[in-house]
PDB file of C-alpha atoms in Angstrom:
ATOM      1  CA  ASP A   1      17.682 -11.504   3.538  1.00 35.00           C
ATOM      2  CA  PHE A   2      16.216  -8.250   4.785  1.00 40.00           C
ATOM      3  CA  LYS A   3      13.662  -6.818   2.360  1.00 47.00           C
ATOM      4  CA  SER A   4      12.266  -4.017   4.518  1.00 45.00           C
ATOM      5  CA  GLU A   5      13.853  -1.289   2.398  1.00 44.00           C
ATOM      6  CA  ALA A   6      12.057  -2.614  -0.685  1.00 50.00           C
ATOM      7  CA  PHE A   7       8.879  -3.026   1.368  1.00 51.00           C
ATOM      8  CA  LEU A   8       8.990   0.603   2.541  1.00 46.00           C
ATOM      9  CA  GLY A   9       9.641   1.714  -1.015  1.00 50.00           C
ATOM     10  CA  ASN A  10       6.558  -0.163  -2.144  1.00 54.00           C
ATOM     11  CA  VAL A  11       4.458   1.224   0.706  1.00 54.00           C
ATOM     12  CA  PHE A  12       5.182   4.761  -0.350  1.00 46.00           C
ATOM     13  CA  SER A  13       5.571   4.366  -4.114  1.00 47.00           C
ATOM     14  CA  LEU A  14       2.923   1.676  -4.691  1.00 45.00           C
ATOM     15  CA  SER A  15       5.098   0.449  -7.536  1.00 42.00           C
ATOM     16  CA  VAL A  16       3.383  -2.916  -7.663  1.00 45.00           C
ATOM     17  CA  PRO A  17       2.566  -3.944 -11.229  1.00 46.00           C
ATOM     18  CA  SER A  18      -0.919  -5.387 -11.762  1.00 50.00           C
ATOM     19  CA  GLY A  19      -1.064  -9.150 -11.675  1.00 50.00           C
ATOM     20  CA  VAL A  20       2.531  -9.668 -10.536  1.00 45.00           C
ATOM     21  CA  LYS A  21       2.883 -12.586  -8.133  1.00 41.00           C
ATOM     22  CA  SER A  22       6.417 -12.221  -6.842  1.00 38.00           C
ATOM     23  CA  GLU A  23       8.036 -11.927  -3.412  1.00 37.00           C
ATOM     24  CA  ARG A  24       9.572  -8.692  -4.702  1.00 42.00           C
ATOM     25  CA  TYR A  25       6.191  -7.008  -4.816  1.00 50.00           C
ATOM     26  CA  ILE A  26       3.449  -6.505  -2.306  1.00 60.00           C
ATOM     27  CA  ASN A  27       0.413  -8.755  -2.538  1.00 76.00           C
ATOM     28  CA  ARG A  28      -2.607  -6.670  -3.613  1.00 85.00           C
ATOM     29  CA  GLN A  29      -5.213  -8.868  -1.883  1.00 89.00           C
ATOM     30  CA  PRO A  30      -5.272  -6.779   1.342  1.00 89.00           C
ATOM     31  CA  PHE A  31      -5.762  -3.660  -0.791  1.00 90.00           C
ATOM     32  CA  TYR A  32      -8.706  -5.311  -2.582  1.00 92.00           C
ATOM     33  CA  GLU A  33     -10.275  -6.369   0.718  1.00 93.00           C
ATOM     34  CA  ARG A  34      -9.856  -3.015   2.483  1.00 92.00           C
ATOM     35  CA  PHE A  35     -11.061  -0.880  -0.411  1.00 93.00           C
ATOM     36  CA  TYR A  36     -14.017  -3.194  -1.005  1.00 94.00           C
ATOM     37  CA  ARG A  37     -14.896  -3.126   2.703  1.00 94.00           C
ATOM     38  CA  GLU A  38     -14.442   0.632   3.112  1.00 93.00           C
ATOM     39  CA  LEU A  39     -15.504   1.964  -0.299  1.00 94.00           C
ATOM     40  CA  GLN A  40     -17.157  -0.965  -2.125  1.00 96.00           C
ATOM     41  CA  MET A  41     -14.517  -0.807  -4.882  1.00 96.00           C
ATOM     42  CA  SER A  42     -13.997  -3.721  -7.274  1.00 96.00           C
ATOM     43  CA  GLU A  43     -10.571  -5.318  -7.801  1.00 94.00           C
ATOM     44  CA  ALA A  44     -10.373  -3.655 -11.235  1.00 95.00           C
ATOM     45  CA  GLU A  45     -11.060  -0.258  -9.659  1.00 95.00           C
ATOM     46  CA  VAL A  46      -8.404  -0.871  -7.005  1.00 92.00           C
ATOM     47  CA  ASP A  47      -5.896  -1.932  -9.674  1.00 90.00           C
ATOM     48  CA  GLU A  48      -6.640   1.225 -11.651  1.00 91.00           C
ATOM     49  CA  MET A  49      -6.284   3.358  -8.513  1.00 91.00           C
ATOM     50  CA  LEU A  50      -2.959   1.772  -7.491  1.00 86.00           C
ATOM     51  CA  ASP A  51      -1.569   1.969 -11.023  1.00 86.00           C
ATOM     52  CA  SER A  52      -2.584   5.629 -11.267  1.00 88.00           C
ATOM     53  CA  ALA A  53      -1.006   6.358  -7.893  1.00 83.00           C
ATOM     54  CA  SER A  54       2.189   4.658  -9.016  1.00 80.00           C
ATOM     55  CA  ARG A  55       2.303   6.769 -12.180  1.00 84.00           C
ATOM     56  CA  ALA A  56       1.831   9.935 -10.083  1.00 82.00           C
ATOM     57  CA  GLY A  57       5.412   9.637  -8.935  1.00 74.00           C
ATOM     58  CA  LYS A  58       7.199   9.612  -5.649  1.00 72.00           C
ATOM     59  CA  HIS A  59       5.542  11.659  -2.885  1.00 73.00           C
ATOM     60  CA  ASN A  60       2.390  12.267  -4.982  1.00 82.00           C
ATOM     61  CA  GLU A  61       0.740   8.862  -4.545  1.00 83.00           C
ATOM     62  CA  PHE A  62      -1.499   9.744  -1.617  1.00 85.00           C
ATOM     63  CA  TYR A  63      -2.601  13.032  -3.173  1.00 89.00           C
ATOM     64  CA  GLU A  64      -3.376  11.349  -6.507  1.00 89.00           C
ATOM     65  CA  THR A  65      -5.398   8.615  -4.806  1.00 90.00           C
ATOM     66  CA  ALA A  66      -7.223  11.080  -2.552  1.00 91.00           C
ATOM     67  CA  THR A  67      -8.136  13.181  -5.579  1.00 93.00           C
ATOM     68  CA  MET A  68      -9.412  10.118  -7.465  1.00 92.00           C
ATOM     69  CA  LEU A  69     -11.543   9.023  -4.511  1.00 94.00           C
ATOM     70  CA  ASN A  70     -12.578  12.497  -3.380  1.00 96.00           C
ATOM     71  CA  LEU A  71     -11.292  11.750   0.140  1.00 94.00           C
ATOM     72  CA  ASP A  72      -8.893  13.424   2.529  1.00 92.00           C
ATOM     73  CA  THR A  73      -5.256  12.507   1.932  1.00 89.00           C
ATOM     74  CA  THR A  74      -4.895  11.338   5.550  1.00 89.00           C
ATOM     75  CA  VAL A  75      -7.725   8.825   5.137  1.00 90.00           C
ATOM     76  CA  VAL A  76      -6.271   7.487   1.894  1.00 87.00           C
ATOM     77  CA  ALA A  77      -2.768   7.264   3.368  1.00 85.00           C
ATOM     78  CA  SER A  78      -4.149   5.296   6.305  1.00 87.00           C
ATOM     79  CA  TYR A  79      -5.931   2.818   4.022  1.00 89.00           C
ATOM     80  CA  LEU A  80      -2.902   2.369   1.773  1.00 85.00           C
ATOM     81  CA  ILE A  81      -0.342   1.992   4.544  1.00 84.00           C
ATOM     82  CA  LYS A  82      -2.511  -0.416   6.568  1.00 87.00           C
ATOM     83  CA  SER A  83      -3.095  -2.503   3.438  1.00 88.00           C
ATOM     84  CA  ALA A  84       0.610  -2.530   2.623  1.00 82.00           C
ATOM     85  CA  PHE A  85       1.479  -3.658   6.139  1.00 84.00           C
ATOM     86  CA  GLU A  86      -1.144  -6.432   5.945  1.00 86.00           C
ATOM     87  CA  SER A  87       0.252  -7.569   2.605  1.00 83.00           C
ATOM     88  CA  ALA A  88       3.688  -8.400   4.005  1.00 80.00           C
ATOM     89  CA  PRO A  89       3.369  -9.296   7.712  1.00 83.00           C
ATOM     90  CA  GLU A  90       6.944 -10.541   8.163  1.00 81.00           C
ATOM     91  CA  GLU A  91       8.442  -7.383   6.670  1.00 79.00           C
ATOM     92  CA  SER A  92       5.969  -5.254   8.618  1.00 82.00           C
ATOM     93  CA  GLN A  93       7.095  -6.837  11.877  1.00 85.00           C
ATOM     94  CA  LYS A  94      10.725  -6.083  11.039  1.00 82.00           C
ATOM     95  CA  ILE A  95       9.835  -2.425  10.549  1.00 81.00           C
ATOM     96  CA  VAL A  96       7.836  -2.323  13.801  1.00 85.00           C
ATOM     97  CA  ASP A  97      10.715  -3.960  15.687  1.00 87.00           C
ATOM     98  CA  PHE A  98      13.187  -1.501  14.166  1.00 84.00           C
ATOM     99  CA  VAL A  99      11.088   1.505  15.220  1.00 83.00           C
ATOM    100  CA  ARG A 100      10.521   0.076  18.710  1.00 88.00           C
ATOM    101  CA  GLY A 101      14.293  -0.168  19.073  1.00 88.00           C
ATOM    102  CA  PHE A 102      14.410   3.610  19.129  1.00 84.00           C
ATOM    103  CA  LEU A 103      11.684   4.031  21.756  1.00 86.00           C
TER     104      LEU A 103
END
């Protein structure tokens, strides 16, 4: 069962409820690790950031997060997308393979 559409939706909408442990949602652990490594943020701070980004609505997530962190939107988008891809490696590979099919 191909879940890449849901995965892409989660990458861009960050609609992952706090504490949810389900295959339907992206694992937040890679987000915790990256934002701790890059910005020394706690898990609670990352949860708050992701929840706030999710509430910002479609296409406003990166801007909302960048504003919260006082960083460039491109930097924030990079962190979020890399973390999302790390959180679901099998789905990420399907997306990479799909894109490579067009090259």
